[in-house]
Amino acid sequence: ADITYRPVFLSADAVATAIAPFENCGKLELPTPGTTGYGPDTPITVTGQVAATETRIRIFDTLRDLGAGRQVIVDTEVLNPTLCLVSESLPNAPTGDIGIDYAFGDSGEVNDSGRFFVGENPVIDVVLPADVTSGFLSVSILDVSGNVYHLLPNISREDNSVQALREGREGEVPVRVAFALSEAAGTGKLAFKVDDSALGKSMVIAIHSTEPLFDGLRPSAENAEAYVEALKTFAEANDNRIVSLDSRLLVTAKP
């Protein structure tokens, strides 16, 4: 007789070990295993973020071979190497319920999807909750090309204290950091139009701190590596001064 032992359950540790080499954009999670692991009919689900579509495919192929017929669900969000670099290096600060809202510059209509097409003019508002009344707000956008653009503070708007941004207003207050082209014309306010030179996923980051985030203004634009290094240096020396960090994706595409 040829007797072969085939375990009924696949352990979560075995799955975690198999996907560890593909963690190129933060920790991948396994939300579905039970206390005994994956039974014959239990799907293997992976969640988290990855740097490329190819990574998702490789995870799926690896788990399909390991899973011995089990359903495999790779529910991961594909970012890009720049966003992954920044996401992994951001200070470990909680979210502060600071909203990031998008609208179309030509019509003023709200854009809940966060997707803009070539030729459109994104408007960005950062919304201060009613209980955020002190400290400083720093807002930057990390684009798909690997650059960081500082929306607040910047050379034309150096005072980023919450008190100055509120301008005496109480309650929930929107602070515009990227304007409609018509509103910005001739004023020095920041505005931009989507072109086809850098399409994909960008990220808007809003950091609330008790003191200014850096010593002096950062360049209006810099590469992501320089920004991450400066942010890590500040966070290591001033860990308790970063109150919260909120972010939201902004996607640009061809129509």
Short mmCIF file of C-alpha atoms in Angstrom, two decimals:
data_model
loop_
_atom_site.label_atom_id
_atom_site.label_comp_id
_atom_site.label_asym_id
_atom_site.label_seq_id
_atom_site.Cartn_x
_atom_site.Cartn_y
_atom_site.Cartn_z
CA ALA A 1 0.00 0.00 0.00
CA ASP A 2 1.16 3.53 -0.79
CA ILE A 3 -0.08 5.68 2.10
CA THR A 4 0.48 9.46 1.90
CA TYR A 5 -0.39 11.90 4.66
CA ARG A 6 -1.98 15.09 3.38
CA PRO A 7 -2.79 17.65 6.09
CA VAL A 8 -6.38 18.90 6.01
CA PHE A 9 -5.48 22.42 7.17
CA LEU A 10 -2.99 24.88 5.72
CA SER A 11 -1.39 26.95 8.46
CA ALA A 12 -1.51 30.75 8.40
CA ASP A 13 2.23 30.78 9.19
CA ALA A 14 2.95 28.90 5.97
CA VAL A 15 0.93 31.43 3.96
CA ALA A 16 2.58 34.37 5.73
CA THR A 17 6.03 32.95 4.97
CA ALA A 18 5.09 32.48 1.31
CA ILE A 19 3.94 36.09 0.80
CA ALA A 20 6.68 37.76 2.87
CA PRO A 21 9.03 38.18 -0.15
CA PHE A 22 6.33 40.21 -1.92
CA GLU A 23 5.92 42.84 0.82
CA ASN A 24 7.28 45.77 -1.22
CA CYS A 25 4.78 48.36 0.03
CA GLY A 26 4.18 47.64 3.68
CA LYS A 27 2.83 44.65 5.58
CA LEU A 28 0.46 42.27 3.80
CA GLU A 29 -2.41 40.97 5.94
CA LEU A 30 -4.27 37.65 6.09
CA PRO A 31 -7.74 38.48 7.45
CA THR A 32 -9.51 35.11 7.06
CA PRO A 33 -7.62 32.20 8.68
CA GLY A 34 -9.25 30.48 11.63
CA THR A 35 -7.47 29.23 14.71
CA THR A 36 -6.47 26.05 12.88
CA GLY A 37 -5.57 27.75 9.60
CA TYR A 38 -7.24 27.31 6.23
CA GLY A 39 -9.60 24.38 5.75
CA PRO A 40 -10.14 22.76 2.34
CA ASP A 41 -13.00 25.15 1.53
CA THR A 42 -11.56 28.28 3.16
CA PRO A 43 -10.40 30.93 0.67
CA ILE A 44 -6.96 32.45 1.16
CA THR A 45 -7.38 36.24 1.18
CA VAL A 46 -4.49 38.72 1.13
CA THR A 47 -4.98 42.44 1.72
CA GLY A 48 -2.66 45.44 1.82
CA GLN A 49 -0.70 47.50 -0.68
CA VAL A 50 1.84 46.52 -3.34
CA ALA A 51 4.13 48.53 -5.59
CA ALA A 52 3.15 46.98 -8.94
CA THR A 53 0.53 44.85 -10.68
CA GLU A 54 3.21 42.21 -11.29
CA THR A 55 3.47 41.71 -7.53
CA ARG A 56 -0.23 40.87 -7.31
CA ILE A 57 0.17 38.27 -10.05
CA ARG A 58 3.15 36.66 -8.34
CA ILE A 59 1.29 36.50 -5.01
CA PHE A 60 -1.68 34.84 -6.70
CA ASP A 61 0.48 32.26 -8.50
CA THR A 62 2.42 31.45 -5.32
CA LEU A 63 -0.70 30.93 -3.22
CA ARG A 64 -2.48 28.98 -5.92
CA ASP A 65 0.37 26.44 -5.87
CA LEU A 66 0.49 26.43 -2.06
CA GLY A 67 -3.27 26.34 -1.54
CA ALA A 68 -3.91 22.96 -3.16
CA GLY A 69 -7.18 23.93 -4.80
CA ARG A 70 -8.32 26.56 -2.33
CA GLN A 71 -9.74 29.81 -3.70
CA VAL A 72 -7.17 32.64 -3.68
CA ILE A 73 -8.25 36.30 -3.35
CA VAL A 74 -5.53 38.95 -3.68
CA ASP A 75 -7.37 42.08 -2.55
CA THR A 76 -4.42 44.46 -2.65
CA GLU A 77 -4.19 48.08 -3.76
CA VAL A 78 -1.54 48.80 -6.38
CA LEU A 79 0.35 52.02 -5.68
CA ASN A 80 3.76 52.80 -7.18
CA PRO A 81 7.36 52.73 -5.87
CA THR A 82 7.30 56.41 -4.83
CA LEU A 83 4.10 56.13 -2.80
CA CYS A 84 5.28 52.88 -1.28
CA LEU A 85 8.58 54.46 -0.25
CA VAL A 86 6.76 57.31 1.45
CA SER A 87 4.02 55.13 2.99
CA GLU A 88 6.64 52.91 4.62
CA SER A 89 8.63 55.88 5.91
CA LEU A 90 5.86 58.12 7.24
CA PRO A 91 5.82 58.81 10.97
CA ASN A 92 3.70 56.43 13.01
CA ALA A 93 1.04 59.03 13.79
CA PRO A 94 -2.72 58.46 14.10
CA THR A 95 -5.23 59.94 11.69
CA GLY A 96 -6.76 63.17 12.90
CA ASP A 97 -10.02 63.24 10.94
CA ILE A 98 -8.62 66.07 8.83
CA GLY A 99 -10.53 65.79 5.57
CA ILE A 100 -9.08 66.08 2.06
CA ASP A 101 -11.72 67.09 -0.48
CA TYR A 102 -11.48 67.35 -4.26
CA ALA A 103 -13.46 69.43 -6.74
CA PHE A 104 -13.33 70.44 -10.41
CA GLY A 105 -11.82 73.87 -10.99
CA ASP A 106 -14.00 74.81 -13.96
CA SER A 107 -17.36 73.95 -12.39
CA GLY A 108 -16.70 73.86 -8.66
CA GLU A 109 -18.48 70.51 -8.46
CA VAL A 110 -17.28 68.04 -5.83
CA ASN A 111 -15.21 65.12 -7.11
CA ASP A 112 -15.82 62.28 -4.66
CA SER A 113 -13.91 59.75 -6.77
CA GLY A 114 -10.61 61.62 -6.61
CA ARG A 115 -10.04 60.82 -10.30
CA PHE A 116 -9.12 63.59 -12.73
CA PHE A 117 -8.54 63.35 -16.47
CA VAL A 118 -6.05 65.13 -18.72
CA GLY A 119 -7.05 68.77 -19.13
CA GLU A 120 -8.97 68.98 -15.86
CA ASN A 121 -8.06 71.35 -13.02
CA PRO A 122 -8.11 69.71 -9.57
CA VAL A 123 -9.09 71.85 -6.60
CA ILE A 124 -7.95 70.57 -3.20
CA ASP A 125 -9.38 71.59 0.18
CA VAL A 126 -8.05 70.37 3.52
CA VAL A 127 -10.86 70.44 6.09
CA LEU A 128 -9.97 71.22 9.72
CA PRO A 129 -12.24 69.57 12.31
CA ALA A 130 -13.83 71.85 14.89
CA ASP A 131 -11.47 70.66 17.64
CA VAL A 132 -8.27 71.43 15.69
CA THR A 133 -7.60 75.00 16.79
CA SER A 134 -3.85 75.14 17.36
CA GLY A 135 -0.57 73.92 15.93
CA PHE A 136 0.57 73.88 12.32
CA LEU A 137 -0.67 72.21 9.14
CA SER A 138 1.69 70.94 6.43
CA VAL A 139 0.24 69.67 3.13
CA SER A 140 2.17 68.03 0.30
CA ILE A 141 1.32 66.07 -2.82
CA LEU A 142 3.50 63.15 -3.91
CA ASP A 143 3.07 62.54 -7.61
CA VAL A 144 3.59 59.46 -9.73
CA SER A 145 6.87 60.75 -11.18
CA GLY A 146 8.62 60.63 -7.80
CA ASN A 147 8.40 64.32 -6.93
CA VAL A 148 6.92 66.03 -3.89
CA TYR A 149 5.17 69.40 -4.20
CA HIS A 150 4.58 71.40 -1.05
CA LEU A 151 1.15 73.01 -1.06
CA LEU A 152 1.40 74.41 2.47
CA PRO A 153 3.54 76.15 3.58
CA ASN A 154 5.24 77.54 0.48
CA ILE A 155 6.96 80.70 -0.67
CA SER A 156 3.67 82.47 -1.41
CA ARG A 157 1.96 81.24 1.77
CA GLU A 158 4.48 80.90 4.56
CA ASP A 159 2.17 81.08 7.60
CA ASN A 160 0.74 77.61 8.08
CA SER A 161 -0.38 78.01 11.69
CA VAL A 162 -3.89 76.68 12.30
CA GLN A 163 -4.83 79.99 13.91
CA ALA A 164 -3.90 81.92 10.76
CA LEU A 165 -5.60 79.38 8.49
CA ARG A 166 -8.84 79.61 10.46
CA GLU A 167 -8.94 83.41 10.07
CA GLY A 168 -11.20 83.69 13.10
CA ARG A 169 -13.64 81.02 11.87
CA GLU A 170 -14.96 78.42 14.29
CA GLY A 171 -16.21 74.90 13.70
CA GLU A 172 -15.22 72.87 10.68
CA VAL A 173 -13.11 75.00 8.34
CA PRO A 174 -11.99 74.18 4.76
CA VAL A 175 -8.53 75.42 3.80
CA ARG A 176 -7.88 75.60 0.06
CA VAL A 177 -4.38 74.47 -0.91
CA ALA A 178 -4.82 74.02 -4.69
CA PHE A 179 -7.03 76.52 -6.49
CA ALA A 180 -9.08 76.84 -9.63
CA LEU A 181 -7.05 78.34 -12.47
CA SER A 182 -9.42 81.31 -12.69
CA GLU A 183 -9.10 81.96 -8.96
CA ALA A 184 -5.31 81.70 -8.94
CA ALA A 185 -4.63 83.87 -12.02
CA GLY A 186 -2.33 86.75 -11.12
CA THR A 187 -2.37 85.99 -7.37
CA GLY A 188 0.53 83.59 -6.76
CA LYS A 189 -1.88 80.94 -5.50
CA LEU A 190 -1.12 77.37 -6.50
CA ALA A 191 -3.14 75.82 -9.32
CA PHE A 192 -2.44 73.07 -11.82
CA LYS A 193 -3.94 71.24 -14.77
CA VAL A 194 -3.55 67.53 -15.42
CA ASP A 195 -1.34 66.72 -18.42
CA ASP A 196 -0.26 63.39 -19.85
CA SER A 197 3.34 63.57 -18.62
CA ALA A 198 2.72 61.86 -15.27
CA LEU A 199 -0.47 59.82 -15.03
CA GLY A 200 -1.34 57.43 -12.24
CA LYS A 201 -1.75 57.57 -8.48
CA SER A 202 -0.53 60.50 -6.41
CA MET A 203 -1.09 61.07 -2.70
CA VAL A 204 -2.02 64.19 -0.76
CA ILE A 205 -0.63 64.17 2.80
CA ALA A 206 -1.79 66.49 5.60
CA ILE A 207 0.33 66.53 8.78
CA HIS A 208 -0.83 68.34 11.93
CA SER A 209 2.04 69.19 14.28
CA THR A 210 2.46 71.28 17.42
CA GLU A 211 5.47 73.07 15.89
CA PRO A 212 6.53 73.85 12.29
CA LEU A 213 7.44 70.56 10.62
CA PHE A 214 10.84 71.66 9.32
CA ASP A 215 13.39 74.37 10.02
CA GLY A 216 12.39 76.86 7.32
CA LEU A 217 10.63 76.23 4.03
CA ARG A 218 11.30 73.16 1.94
CA PRO A 219 11.85 73.70 -1.80
CA SER A 220 8.60 74.11 -3.72
CA ALA A 221 9.36 70.75 -5.36
CA GLU A 222 11.84 68.03 -4.40
CA ASN A 223 12.35 64.33 -4.95
CA ALA A 224 10.59 61.88 -2.68
CA GLU A 225 13.81 60.49 -1.19
CA ALA A 226 14.89 63.92 0.08
CA TYR A 227 11.45 64.61 1.54
CA VAL A 228 11.29 61.22 3.28
CA GLU A 229 14.74 61.69 4.77
CA ALA A 230 13.85 65.15 6.11
CA LEU A 231 10.57 63.87 7.51
CA LYS A 232 12.25 60.91 9.23
CA THR A 233 14.88 63.19 10.74
CA PHE A 234 12.21 65.51 12.15
CA ALA A 235 10.07 62.62 13.44
CA GLU A 236 13.00 60.96 15.23
CA ALA A 237 13.89 64.17 17.04
CA ASN A 238 10.34 65.45 17.59
CA ASP A 239 8.18 62.35 17.83
CA ASN A 240 5.67 63.90 20.21
CA ARG A 241 5.22 67.01 18.04
CA ILE A 242 3.43 65.21 15.20
CA VAL A 243 -0.21 65.05 16.28
CA SER A 244 -1.80 63.35 13.27
CA LEU A 245 -1.29 62.35 9.66
CA ASP A 246 -4.06 62.04 7.08
CA SER A 247 -3.77 61.15 3.41
CA ARG A 248 -5.85 60.53 0.30
CA LEU A 249 -5.07 59.27 -3.19
CA LEU A 250 -5.51 61.48 -6.25
CA VAL A 251 -5.66 59.59 -9.55
CA THR A 252 -4.90 61.13 -12.94
CA ALA A 253 -5.71 59.37 -16.21
CA LYS A 254 -6.50 59.82 -19.89
CA PRO A 255 -10.22 60.14 -20.75
#
